[in-house]
Amino acid sequence: MEKLKQKILKDGQVIENRILKVDNFLNHKIDIQLFNDIGKEFKKRFQNKEVTKILTAEVSGIAIAAITAQYFDNVPVVFAKKHDASNLNSNTYESEVYSFTKNKTYKLRVDKNYISCEDKVLIIDDFLASGSAASALIDILYKSKAEIVGMGIVIEKNFQGGRKLVEEKGVKLESLAIIDSFEDGVVKFVK
Ligand code: 5GP
């Protein structure tokens, strides 16, 4: 998606040649026009698919998923919770994630009432890196026995192996910007 790539080149900051900081439009301040374009692009990439729910992970996936849902007939968005909350039902599907950016392990949880075996679910998230978060979302959907329609990722760093993990599970993956490498602080996209 050319507009997204241009935005990354203009506003993204490469940290230690491994992390792309995109707080200026994706992870802290949100560019709503760009998010609408992202939602439209996901609709285009999954246009012939029936989707009954979108699944994402808190925090940064929520806004992307919510805007994207408007292009999929306003289907409900379910976000997996990362934090132990006293108001979270204990009847949950859960799966573990290792966070490479934070160097720690945490659990993602989804209330069993919010995804059923009759759902056809599109997974949406901001980044795909090592694939740990993506695998946990897929695992949650396996546990729920819902159908996985596919996975839409805004930014993929293809040198961290996440795509292989997702595709090995037979999940159709669409990433809107695919980064091949960081070279001296400069983002290089896959052609
Ligand atoms: P993975 O589990 O695929 O290694 O990483 C996915 C999650 O880590 C994403 O949802 C995102 O929150 C975070 N992440 C991984 N790499 C980056 C990065 O380069 N920049 C930012 N902003 N987040 C990242």
Coordinates of C-alpha atoms and ligand atoms in Angstrom, one line a residue:
M1 CA 0.0 0.0 0.0
E2 CA 1.9 3.0 -1.3
K3 CA 0.4 5.6 0.9
L4 CA 1.3 3.6 4.0
K5 CA 4.9 3.1 2.8
Q6 CA 5.3 6.8 2.2
K7 CA 4.0 7.5 5.7
I8 CA 6.4 5.0 7.2
L9 CA 9.3 6.6 5.3
K10 CA 8.2 10.1 6.3
D11 CA 7.3 9.6 10.0
G12 CA 8.7 6.2 11.1
Q13 CA 11.7 6.1 13.3
V14 CA 14.1 3.1 13.3
I15 CA 15.3 2.2 16.8
E16 CA 18.6 0.2 17.1
N17 CA 18.0 -1.2 13.6
R18 CA 15.3 -3.6 14.9
I19 CA 12.2 -1.6 16.0
L20 CA 10.1 0.7 13.9
K21 CA 8.5 3.4 16.0
V22 CA 5.3 4.7 14.4
D23 CA 3.8 6.5 17.3
N24 CA 3.2 9.5 15.1
F25 CA 0.4 7.8 13.2
L26 CA -0.3 4.3 14.4
N27 CA 0.7 3.5 18.0
H28 CA 0.1 6.7 19.9
K29 CA -1.3 9.4 17.7
I30 CA -3.8 8.0 15.2
D31 CA -4.1 9.2 11.6
I32 CA -7.8 8.5 11.0
Q33 CA -7.7 9.1 7.2
L34 CA -4.9 6.7 6.8
F35 CA -6.7 4.2 9.0
N36 CA -9.8 4.5 6.8
D37 CA -7.6 3.7 3.8
I38 CA -6.1 0.8 5.7
G39 CA -9.6 -0.5 6.4
K40 CA -10.6 -0.2 2.7
E41 CA -7.4 -2.0 1.6
F42 CA -8.1 -4.9 4.0
K43 CA -11.7 -5.1 2.5
K44 CA -10.2 -5.2 -1.0
R45 CA -7.7 -8.0 0.0
F46 CA -10.4 -10.1 1.6
Q47 CA -13.3 -9.0 -0.6
N48 CA -14.9 -12.4 -1.4
K49 CA -14.7 -13.7 2.2
E50 CA -17.5 -13.9 4.6
V51 CA -16.5 -12.3 7.9
T52 CA -18.7 -12.4 11.1
K53 CA -16.1 -11.0 13.5
I54 CA -12.7 -9.3 13.7
L55 CA -10.2 -10.4 16.3
T56 CA -7.3 -8.3 17.4
A57 CA -5.1 -7.7 20.5
E58 CA -5.1 -4.7 22.8
V59 CA -3.9 -2.0 22.7
S60 CA -2.8 -0.9 19.2
G61 CA -4.9 -3.4 17.2
I62 CA -8.2 -2.0 18.5
A63 CA -8.4 1.2 16.5
I64 CA -7.3 -0.4 13.3
A65 CA -9.8 -3.3 13.8
A66 CA -12.6 -0.9 14.7
I67 CA -12.1 1.2 11.6
T68 CA -11.6 -1.9 9.4
A69 CA -14.9 -3.4 10.7
Q70 CA -16.8 -0.5 9.2
Y71 CA -15.8 -1.9 5.7
F72 CA -16.9 -5.4 6.7
D73 CA -20.6 -4.5 7.4
N74 CA -19.8 -3.3 10.9
V75 CA -19.1 -6.8 12.2
P76 CA -18.2 -6.8 15.9
V77 CA -14.6 -6.4 17.0
V78 CA -13.3 -8.6 19.8
F79 CA -9.9 -7.7 21.3
A80 CA -7.9 -10.2 23.2
K81 CA -6.9 -8.8 26.7
K82 CA -3.4 -8.7 27.8
H83 CA -3.9 -7.8 31.4
D84 CA -5.4 -9.7 34.3
A85 CA -8.6 -7.7 35.0
S86 CA -10.9 -8.4 37.9
N87 CA -13.8 -7.8 35.5
L88 CA -12.6 -10.4 33.0
N89 CA -14.7 -13.6 33.1
S90 CA -12.5 -16.6 34.1
N91 CA -14.2 -18.5 31.3
T92 CA -11.6 -17.6 28.7
Y93 CA -9.6 -19.0 25.7
E94 CA -6.0 -18.1 26.4
S95 CA -2.6 -18.3 24.8
E96 CA 0.9 -17.2 25.7
V97 CA 2.9 -14.6 23.8
Y98 CA 6.6 -13.7 24.0
S99 CA 7.0 -10.0 23.4
F100 CA 10.2 -9.2 21.5
T101 CA 9.8 -5.5 22.0
K102 CA 9.3 -5.8 25.7
N103 CA 11.3 -9.0 26.3
K104 CA 8.7 -10.6 28.4
T105 CA 5.9 -13.2 28.3
Y106 CA 2.3 -12.5 28.7
K107 CA -1.1 -14.1 28.1
L108 CA -3.8 -13.1 25.7
R109 CA -7.4 -13.9 26.8
V110 CA -10.7 -13.8 25.1
D111 CA -14.0 -14.4 26.9
K112 CA -15.6 -17.7 25.5
N113 CA -18.9 -15.9 25.1
Y114 CA -17.5 -13.6 22.4
I115 CA -16.3 -16.1 19.8
S116 CA -18.2 -19.2 18.8
C117 CA -17.6 -22.2 16.5
E118 CA -20.0 -20.6 14.1
D119 CA -17.9 -17.5 13.6
K120 CA -15.8 -16.7 10.6
V121 CA -13.0 -14.5 11.9
L122 CA -10.6 -12.1 10.3
I123 CA -7.5 -11.4 12.5
I124 CA -6.2 -7.8 12.3
D125 CA -3.0 -6.5 14.0
D126 CA -0.6 -3.6 13.7
F127 CA 2.7 -5.5 13.4
L128 CA 3.9 -9.0 12.5
A129 CA 7.5 -9.6 13.6
S130 CA 8.4 -13.0 15.1
G131 CA 4.8 -14.1 14.8
S132 CA 4.3 -14.8 18.5
A133 CA 1.3 -12.5 18.9
A134 CA -0.2 -13.8 15.6
S135 CA 0.3 -17.4 16.7
A136 CA -1.5 -16.8 20.0
L137 CA -4.5 -15.2 18.2
I138 CA -4.6 -18.2 15.9
D139 CA -4.4 -20.6 18.8
I140 CA -7.3 -18.8 20.6
L141 CA -9.4 -19.3 17.4
Y142 CA -8.4 -23.0 17.2
K143 CA -9.6 -23.4 20.8
S144 CA -12.9 -21.6 19.9
K145 CA -13.3 -23.8 16.8
A146 CA -14.2 -20.7 14.8
E147 CA -13.2 -20.6 11.2
I148 CA -10.1 -18.4 10.4
V149 CA -10.8 -16.3 7.3
G150 CA -7.3 -14.8 7.3
M151 CA -4.9 -12.3 8.9
G152 CA -4.5 -8.7 7.9
I153 CA -1.3 -7.0 9.2
V154 CA -0.5 -3.3 8.8
I155 CA 3.3 -3.6 8.9
E156 CA 5.3 -6.8 8.6
K157 CA 9.0 -7.1 9.3
N158 CA 9.7 -10.1 7.1
F159 CA 13.2 -10.7 8.5
Q160 CA 11.8 -12.0 11.8
G161 CA 10.1 -15.1 10.6
G162 CA 6.5 -14.4 11.5
R163 CA 5.1 -15.0 8.0
K164 CA 6.4 -18.6 8.0
L165 CA 4.7 -19.4 11.3
V166 CA 1.4 -18.0 10.1
E167 CA 1.5 -19.6 6.6
E168 CA 2.5 -23.0 8.1
K169 CA -0.8 -22.9 10.0
G170 CA -2.6 -22.5 6.6
V171 CA -3.8 -19.0 7.4
K172 CA -4.0 -16.5 4.5
L173 CA -1.8 -13.5 5.3
E174 CA -2.1 -10.0 3.8
S175 CA 0.4 -7.4 5.0
L176 CA 0.0 -3.8 3.7
A177 CA 3.7 -2.8 4.1
I178 CA 6.4 -5.4 4.1
I179 CA 9.8 -4.4 5.5
D180 CA 12.8 -6.3 4.2
S181 CA 15.4 -4.7 6.3
F182 CA 16.6 -1.6 8.2
E183 CA 19.8 -0.3 6.8
D184 CA 21.6 2.3 8.9
G185 CA 18.3 3.5 10.2
V186 CA 16.6 3.5 6.8
V187 CA 13.5 1.3 6.1
K188 CA 13.9 -0.9 3.0
F189 CA 10.6 -2.4 1.7
V190 CA 10.2 -5.7 -0.1
K191 CA 9.8 -4.8 -3.8
Ligands
5GP1 P1 5.6 -10.6 17.2 O1 4.8 -11.3 18.2 O2 5.2 -10.9 15.8 O3 7.1 -10.7 17.4 O4 5.4 -9.1 17.4 C1 4.1 -8.5 17.3 C2 3.8 -7.4 18.3 O5 5.0 -6.8 18.8 C3 3.0 -6.4 17.6 O6 1.7 -6.5 17.9 C4 3.6 -5.1 18.1 O7 2.9 -4.7 19.2 C5 5.0 -5.4 18.6 N1 6.1 -5.1 17.6 C6 6.9 -6.0 17.1 N2 7.8 -5.3 16.3 C7 7.5 -4.0 16.4 C8 8.1 -2.8 15.8 O8 9.1 -2.8 15.1 N3 7.5 -1.7 16.1 C9 6.4 -1.6 16.9 N4 5.9 -0.4 17.1 N5 5.8 -2.7 17.4 C10 6.4 -3.9 17.2

